[in-house]
PDB file of N, CA and C in Angstrom:
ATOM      1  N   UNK G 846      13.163 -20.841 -14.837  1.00 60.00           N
ATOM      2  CA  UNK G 846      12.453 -19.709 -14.274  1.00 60.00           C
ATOM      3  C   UNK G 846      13.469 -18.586 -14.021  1.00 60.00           C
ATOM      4  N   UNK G 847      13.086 -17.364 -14.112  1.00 69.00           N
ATOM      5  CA  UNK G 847      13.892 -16.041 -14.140  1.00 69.00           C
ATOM      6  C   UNK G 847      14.284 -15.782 -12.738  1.00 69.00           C
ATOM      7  N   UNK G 848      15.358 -15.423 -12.158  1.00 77.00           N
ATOM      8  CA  UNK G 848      15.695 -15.099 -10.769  1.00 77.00           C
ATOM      9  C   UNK G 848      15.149 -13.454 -10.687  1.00 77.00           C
ATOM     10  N   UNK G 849      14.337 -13.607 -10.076  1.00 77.00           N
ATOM     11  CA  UNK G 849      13.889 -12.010  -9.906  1.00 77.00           C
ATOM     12  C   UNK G 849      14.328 -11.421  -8.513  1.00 77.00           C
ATOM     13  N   UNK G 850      14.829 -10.327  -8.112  1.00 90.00           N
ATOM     14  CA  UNK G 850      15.905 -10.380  -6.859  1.00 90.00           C
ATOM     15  C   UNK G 850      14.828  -9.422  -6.665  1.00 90.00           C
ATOM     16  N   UNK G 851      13.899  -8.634  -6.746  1.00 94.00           N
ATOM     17  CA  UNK G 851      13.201  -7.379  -6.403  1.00 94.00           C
ATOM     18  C   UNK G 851      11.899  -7.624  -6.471  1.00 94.00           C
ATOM     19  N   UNK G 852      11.003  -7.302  -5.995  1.00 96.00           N
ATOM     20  CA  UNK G 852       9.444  -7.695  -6.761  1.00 96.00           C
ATOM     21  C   UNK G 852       8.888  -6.584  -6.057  1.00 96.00           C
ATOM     22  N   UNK G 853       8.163  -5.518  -6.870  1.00 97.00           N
ATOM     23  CA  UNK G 853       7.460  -4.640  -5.978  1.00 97.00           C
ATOM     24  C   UNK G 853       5.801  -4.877  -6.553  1.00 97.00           C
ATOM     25  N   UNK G 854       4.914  -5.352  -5.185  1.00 97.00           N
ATOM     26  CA  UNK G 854       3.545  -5.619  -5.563  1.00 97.00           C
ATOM     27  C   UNK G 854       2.558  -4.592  -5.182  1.00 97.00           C
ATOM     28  N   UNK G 855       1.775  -4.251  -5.993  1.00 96.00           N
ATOM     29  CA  UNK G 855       0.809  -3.541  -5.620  1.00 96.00           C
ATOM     30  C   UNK G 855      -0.452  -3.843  -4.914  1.00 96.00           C
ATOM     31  N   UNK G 856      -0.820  -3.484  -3.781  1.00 94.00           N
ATOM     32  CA  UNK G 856      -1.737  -3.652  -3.085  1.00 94.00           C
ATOM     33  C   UNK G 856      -2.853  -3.332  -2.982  1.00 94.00           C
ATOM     34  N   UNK G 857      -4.013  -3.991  -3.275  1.00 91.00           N
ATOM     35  CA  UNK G 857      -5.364  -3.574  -3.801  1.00 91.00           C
ATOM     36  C   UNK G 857      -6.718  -2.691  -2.450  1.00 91.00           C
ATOM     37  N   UNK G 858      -6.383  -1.658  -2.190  1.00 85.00           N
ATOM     38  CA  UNK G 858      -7.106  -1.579  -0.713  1.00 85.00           C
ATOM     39  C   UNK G 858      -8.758  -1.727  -0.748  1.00 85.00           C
ATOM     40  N   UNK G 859      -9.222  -2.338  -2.004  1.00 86.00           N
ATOM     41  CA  UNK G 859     -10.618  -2.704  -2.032  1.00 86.00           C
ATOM     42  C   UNK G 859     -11.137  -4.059  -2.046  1.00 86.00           C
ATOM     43  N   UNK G 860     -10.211  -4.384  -1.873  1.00 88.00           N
ATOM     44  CA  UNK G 860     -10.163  -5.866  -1.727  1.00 88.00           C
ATOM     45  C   UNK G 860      -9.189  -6.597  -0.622  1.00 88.00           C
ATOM     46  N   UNK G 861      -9.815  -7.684   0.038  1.00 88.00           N
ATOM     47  CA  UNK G 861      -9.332  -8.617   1.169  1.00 88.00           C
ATOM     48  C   UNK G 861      -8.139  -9.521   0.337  1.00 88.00           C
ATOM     49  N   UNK G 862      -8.724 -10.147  -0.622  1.00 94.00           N
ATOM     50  CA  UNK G 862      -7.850 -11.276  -1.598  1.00 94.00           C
ATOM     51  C   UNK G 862      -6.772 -10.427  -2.098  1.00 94.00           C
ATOM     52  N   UNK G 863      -5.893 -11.039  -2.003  1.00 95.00           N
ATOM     53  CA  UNK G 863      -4.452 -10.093  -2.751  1.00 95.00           C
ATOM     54  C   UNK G 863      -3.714 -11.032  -4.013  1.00 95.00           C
ATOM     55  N   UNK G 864      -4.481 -11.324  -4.893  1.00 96.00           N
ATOM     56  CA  UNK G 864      -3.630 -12.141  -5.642  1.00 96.00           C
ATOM     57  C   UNK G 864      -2.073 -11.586  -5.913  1.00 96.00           C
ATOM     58  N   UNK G 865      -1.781 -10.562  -6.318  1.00 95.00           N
ATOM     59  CA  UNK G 865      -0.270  -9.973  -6.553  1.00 95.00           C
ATOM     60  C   UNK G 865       0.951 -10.307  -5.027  1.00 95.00           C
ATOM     61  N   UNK G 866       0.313 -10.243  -4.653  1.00 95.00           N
ATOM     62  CA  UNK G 866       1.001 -10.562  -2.834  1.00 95.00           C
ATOM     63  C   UNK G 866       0.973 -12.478  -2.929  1.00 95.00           C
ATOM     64  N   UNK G 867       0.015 -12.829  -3.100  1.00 96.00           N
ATOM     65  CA  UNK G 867       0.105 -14.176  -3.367  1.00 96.00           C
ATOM     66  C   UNK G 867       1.342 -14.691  -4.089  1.00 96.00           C
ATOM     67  N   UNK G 868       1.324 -14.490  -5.501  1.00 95.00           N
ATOM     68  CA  UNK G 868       2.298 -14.709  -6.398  1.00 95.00           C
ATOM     69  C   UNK G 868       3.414 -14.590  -6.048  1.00 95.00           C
ATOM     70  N   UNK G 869       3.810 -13.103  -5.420  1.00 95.00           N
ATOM     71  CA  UNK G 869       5.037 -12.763  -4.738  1.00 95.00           C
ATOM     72  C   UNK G 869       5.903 -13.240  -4.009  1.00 95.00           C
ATOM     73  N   UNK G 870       4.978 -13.701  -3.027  1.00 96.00           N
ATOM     74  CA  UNK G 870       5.532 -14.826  -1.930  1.00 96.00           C
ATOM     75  C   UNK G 870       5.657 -16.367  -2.422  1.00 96.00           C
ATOM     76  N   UNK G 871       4.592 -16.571  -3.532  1.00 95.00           N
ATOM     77  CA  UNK G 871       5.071 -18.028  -4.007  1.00 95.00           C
ATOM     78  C   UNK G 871       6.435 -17.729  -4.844  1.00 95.00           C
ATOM     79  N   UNK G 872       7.062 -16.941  -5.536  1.00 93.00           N
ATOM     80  CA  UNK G 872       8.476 -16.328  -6.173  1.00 93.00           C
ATOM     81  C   UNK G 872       8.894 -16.614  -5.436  1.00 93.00           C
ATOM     82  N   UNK G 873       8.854 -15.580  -3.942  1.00 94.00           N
ATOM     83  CA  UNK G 873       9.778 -15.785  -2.912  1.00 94.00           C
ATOM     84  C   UNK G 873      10.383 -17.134  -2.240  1.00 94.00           C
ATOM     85  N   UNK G 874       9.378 -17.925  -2.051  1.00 94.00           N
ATOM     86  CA  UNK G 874       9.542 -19.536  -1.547  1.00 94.00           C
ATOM     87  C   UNK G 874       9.956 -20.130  -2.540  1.00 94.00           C
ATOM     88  N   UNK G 875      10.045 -19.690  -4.019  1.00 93.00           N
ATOM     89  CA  UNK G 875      10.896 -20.677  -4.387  1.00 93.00           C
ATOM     90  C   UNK G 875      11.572 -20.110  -5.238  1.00 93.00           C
ATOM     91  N   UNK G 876      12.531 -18.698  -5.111  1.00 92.00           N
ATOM     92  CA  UNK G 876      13.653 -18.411  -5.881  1.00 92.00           C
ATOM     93  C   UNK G 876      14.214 -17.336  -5.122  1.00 92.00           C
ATOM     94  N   UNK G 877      13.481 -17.017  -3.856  1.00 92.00           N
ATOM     95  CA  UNK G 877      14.668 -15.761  -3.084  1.00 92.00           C
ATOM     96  C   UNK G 877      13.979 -14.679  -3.708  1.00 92.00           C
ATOM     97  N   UNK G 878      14.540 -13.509  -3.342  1.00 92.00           N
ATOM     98  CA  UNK G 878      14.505 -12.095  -3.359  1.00 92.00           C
ATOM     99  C   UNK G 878      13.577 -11.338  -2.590  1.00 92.00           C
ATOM    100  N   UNK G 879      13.323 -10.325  -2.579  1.00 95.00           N
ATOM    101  CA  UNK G 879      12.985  -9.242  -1.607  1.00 95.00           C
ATOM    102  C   UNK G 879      11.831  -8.928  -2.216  1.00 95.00           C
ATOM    103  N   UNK G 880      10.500  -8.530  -1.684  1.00 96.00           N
ATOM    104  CA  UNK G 880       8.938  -8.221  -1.788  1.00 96.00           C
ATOM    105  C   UNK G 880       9.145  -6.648  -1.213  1.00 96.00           C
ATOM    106  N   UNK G 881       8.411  -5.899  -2.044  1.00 96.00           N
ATOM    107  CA  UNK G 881       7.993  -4.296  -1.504  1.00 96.00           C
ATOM    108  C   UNK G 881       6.950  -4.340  -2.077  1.00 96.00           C
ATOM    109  N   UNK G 882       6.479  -3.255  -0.581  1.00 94.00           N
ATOM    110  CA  UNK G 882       4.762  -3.718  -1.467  1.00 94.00           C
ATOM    111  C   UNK G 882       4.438  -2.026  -1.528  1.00 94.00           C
ATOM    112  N   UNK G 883       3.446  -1.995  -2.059  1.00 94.00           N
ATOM    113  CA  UNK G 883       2.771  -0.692  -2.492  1.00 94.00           C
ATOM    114  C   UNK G 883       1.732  -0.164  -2.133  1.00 94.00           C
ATOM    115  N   UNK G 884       0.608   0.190  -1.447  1.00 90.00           N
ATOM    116  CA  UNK G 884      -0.604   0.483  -1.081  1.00 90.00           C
ATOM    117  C   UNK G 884      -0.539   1.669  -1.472  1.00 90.00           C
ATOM    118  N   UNK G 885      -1.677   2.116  -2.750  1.00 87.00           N
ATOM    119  CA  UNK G 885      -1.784   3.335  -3.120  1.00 87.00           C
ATOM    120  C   UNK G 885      -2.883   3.889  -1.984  1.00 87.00           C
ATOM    121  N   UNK G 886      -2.817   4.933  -1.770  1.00 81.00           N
ATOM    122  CA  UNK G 886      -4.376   5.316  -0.792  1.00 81.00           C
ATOM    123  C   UNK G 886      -4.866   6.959  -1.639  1.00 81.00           C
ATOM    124  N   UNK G 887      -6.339   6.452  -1.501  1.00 76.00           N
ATOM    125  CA  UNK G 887      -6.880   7.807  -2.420  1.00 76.00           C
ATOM    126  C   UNK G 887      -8.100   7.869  -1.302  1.00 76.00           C
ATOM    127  N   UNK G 888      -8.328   9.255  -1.053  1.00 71.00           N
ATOM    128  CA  UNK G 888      -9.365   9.126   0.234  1.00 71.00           C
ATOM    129  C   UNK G 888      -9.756  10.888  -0.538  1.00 71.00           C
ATOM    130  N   UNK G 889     -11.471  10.313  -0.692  1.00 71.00           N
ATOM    131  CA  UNK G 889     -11.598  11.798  -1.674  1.00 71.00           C
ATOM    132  C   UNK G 889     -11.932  13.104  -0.523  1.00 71.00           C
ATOM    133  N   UNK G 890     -11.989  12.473   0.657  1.00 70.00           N
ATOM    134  CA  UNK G 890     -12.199  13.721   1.709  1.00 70.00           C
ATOM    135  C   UNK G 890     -10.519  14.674   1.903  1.00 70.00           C
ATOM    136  N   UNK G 891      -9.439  14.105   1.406  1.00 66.00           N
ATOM    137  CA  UNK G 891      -8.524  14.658   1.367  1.00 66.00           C
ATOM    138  C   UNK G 891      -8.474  15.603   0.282  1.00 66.00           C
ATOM    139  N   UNK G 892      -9.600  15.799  -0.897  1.00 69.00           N
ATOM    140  CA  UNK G 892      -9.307  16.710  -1.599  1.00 69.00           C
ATOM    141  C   UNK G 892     -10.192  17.982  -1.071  1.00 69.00           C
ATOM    142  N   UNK G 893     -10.497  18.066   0.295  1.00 71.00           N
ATOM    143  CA  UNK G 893     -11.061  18.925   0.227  1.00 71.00           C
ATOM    144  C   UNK G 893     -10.786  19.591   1.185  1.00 71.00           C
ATOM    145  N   UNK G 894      -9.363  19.373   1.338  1.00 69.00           N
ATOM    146  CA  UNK G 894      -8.123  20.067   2.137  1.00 69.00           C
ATOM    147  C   UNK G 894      -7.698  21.498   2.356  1.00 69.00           C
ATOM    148  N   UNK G 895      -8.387  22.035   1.175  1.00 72.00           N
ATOM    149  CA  UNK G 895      -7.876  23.274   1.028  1.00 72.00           C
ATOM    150  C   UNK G 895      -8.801  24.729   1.699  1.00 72.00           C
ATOM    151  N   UNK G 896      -9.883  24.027   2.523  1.00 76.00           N
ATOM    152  CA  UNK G 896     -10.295  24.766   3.343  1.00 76.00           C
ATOM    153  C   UNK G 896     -10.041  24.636   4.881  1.00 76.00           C
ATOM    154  N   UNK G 897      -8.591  23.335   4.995  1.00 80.00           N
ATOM    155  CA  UNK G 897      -8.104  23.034   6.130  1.00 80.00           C
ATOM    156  C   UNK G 897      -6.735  24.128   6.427  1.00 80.00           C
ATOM    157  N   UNK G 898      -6.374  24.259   7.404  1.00 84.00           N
ATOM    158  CA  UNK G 898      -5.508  24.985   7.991  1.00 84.00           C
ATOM    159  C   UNK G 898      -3.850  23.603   7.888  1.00 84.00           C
ATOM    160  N   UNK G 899      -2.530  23.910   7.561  1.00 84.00           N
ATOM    161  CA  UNK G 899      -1.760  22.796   7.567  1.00 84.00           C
ATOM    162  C   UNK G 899      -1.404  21.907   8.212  1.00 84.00           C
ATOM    163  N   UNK G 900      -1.891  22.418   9.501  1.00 89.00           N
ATOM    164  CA  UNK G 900      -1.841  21.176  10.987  1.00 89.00           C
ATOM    165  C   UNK G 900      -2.973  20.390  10.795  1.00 89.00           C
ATOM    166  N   UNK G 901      -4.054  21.185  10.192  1.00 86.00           N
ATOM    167  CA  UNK G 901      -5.396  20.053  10.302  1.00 86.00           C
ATOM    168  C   UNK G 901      -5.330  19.033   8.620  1.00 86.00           C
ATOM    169  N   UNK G 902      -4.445  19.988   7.871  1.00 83.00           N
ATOM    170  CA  UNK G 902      -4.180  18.815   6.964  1.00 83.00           C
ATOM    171  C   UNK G 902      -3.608  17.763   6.916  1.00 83.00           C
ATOM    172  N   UNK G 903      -2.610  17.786   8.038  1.00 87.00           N
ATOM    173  CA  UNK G 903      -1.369  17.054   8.278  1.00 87.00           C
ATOM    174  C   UNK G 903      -1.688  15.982   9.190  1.00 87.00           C
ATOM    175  N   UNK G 904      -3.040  16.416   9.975  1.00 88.00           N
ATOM    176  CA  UNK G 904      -3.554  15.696  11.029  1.00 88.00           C
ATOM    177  C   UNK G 904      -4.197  14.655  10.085  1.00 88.00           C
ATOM    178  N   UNK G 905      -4.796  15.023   9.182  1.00 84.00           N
ATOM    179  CA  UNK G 905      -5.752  14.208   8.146  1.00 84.00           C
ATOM    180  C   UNK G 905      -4.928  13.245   7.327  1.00 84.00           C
ATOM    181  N   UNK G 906      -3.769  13.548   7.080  1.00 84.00           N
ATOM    182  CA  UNK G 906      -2.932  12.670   6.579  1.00 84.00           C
ATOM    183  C   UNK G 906      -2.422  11.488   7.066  1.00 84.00           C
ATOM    184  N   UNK G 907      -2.141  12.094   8.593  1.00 89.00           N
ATOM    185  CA  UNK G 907      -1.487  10.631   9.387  1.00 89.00           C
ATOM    186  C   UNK G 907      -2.672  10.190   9.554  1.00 89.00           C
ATOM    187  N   UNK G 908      -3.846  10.290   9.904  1.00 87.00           N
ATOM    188  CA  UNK G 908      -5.198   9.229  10.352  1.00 87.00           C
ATOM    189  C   UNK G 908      -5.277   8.592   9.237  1.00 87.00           C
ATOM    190  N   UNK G 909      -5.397   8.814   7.840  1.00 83.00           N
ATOM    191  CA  UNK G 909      -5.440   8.453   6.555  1.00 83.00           C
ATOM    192  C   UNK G 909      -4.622   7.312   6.624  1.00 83.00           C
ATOM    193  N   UNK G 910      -3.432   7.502   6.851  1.00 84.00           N
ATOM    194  CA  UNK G 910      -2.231   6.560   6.517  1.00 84.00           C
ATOM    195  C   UNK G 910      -2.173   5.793   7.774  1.00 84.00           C
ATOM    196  N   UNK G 911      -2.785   6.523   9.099  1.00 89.00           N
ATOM    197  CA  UNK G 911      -2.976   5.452  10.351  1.00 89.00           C
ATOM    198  C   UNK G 911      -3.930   3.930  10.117  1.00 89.00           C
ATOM    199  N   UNK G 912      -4.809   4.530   9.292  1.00 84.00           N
ATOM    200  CA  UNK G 912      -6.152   3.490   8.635  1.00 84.00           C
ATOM    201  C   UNK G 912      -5.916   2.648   7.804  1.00 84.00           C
ATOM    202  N   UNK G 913      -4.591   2.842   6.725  1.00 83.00           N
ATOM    203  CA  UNK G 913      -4.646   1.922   5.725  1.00 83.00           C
ATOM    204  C   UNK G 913      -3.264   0.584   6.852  1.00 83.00           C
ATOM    205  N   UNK G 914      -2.736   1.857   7.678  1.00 84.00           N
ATOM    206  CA  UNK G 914      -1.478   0.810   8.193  1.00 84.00           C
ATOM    207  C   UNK G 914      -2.311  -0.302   9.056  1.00 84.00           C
ATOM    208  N   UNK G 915      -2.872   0.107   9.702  1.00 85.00           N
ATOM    209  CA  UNK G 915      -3.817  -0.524  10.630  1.00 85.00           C
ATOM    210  C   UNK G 915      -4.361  -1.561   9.498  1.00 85.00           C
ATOM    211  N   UNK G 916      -5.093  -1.499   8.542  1.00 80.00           N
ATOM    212  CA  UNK G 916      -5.638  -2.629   7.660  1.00 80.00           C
ATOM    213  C   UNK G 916      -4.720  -3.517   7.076  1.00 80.00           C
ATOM    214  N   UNK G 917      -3.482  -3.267   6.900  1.00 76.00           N
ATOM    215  CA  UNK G 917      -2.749  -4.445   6.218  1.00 76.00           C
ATOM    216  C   UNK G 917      -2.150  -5.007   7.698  1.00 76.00           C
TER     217      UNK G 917
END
């Protein structure tokens, strides 16, 4: 088996089951290296930003990213 020292997994935010996170950690338990994970976030009320002022965009950003941190 390949020593993989890095593994970056992508994180599915529509789904509970994480198979890629699964795998990762079974690598990890049995050959070492380091897990980074990825959570893309797409939130389509953020495209409609541009009738926001930059504090109220910025406000929208951290709640955004408060919500996905809060879920994992």
């Amino acid at each position: 088996m390949a020593k993989y020292q890095n593994m970056l997994v992508v994180i599915d935010p529509n789904q509970d089951d994480q198979p890629a996170l699964r795998r990762a950690v079974y690598l990890h338990q049995r050959i070492g290296g380091r897990i980074k994970a990825f959570l893309p976030i797409y939130d389509f009320s953020y495209e409609m930003t541009t009738l926001l002022s930059p504090d109220e965009r910025t406000a929208m950003r951290q709640g955004v990213i408060g919500q996905r941190t809060a879920w994992i």
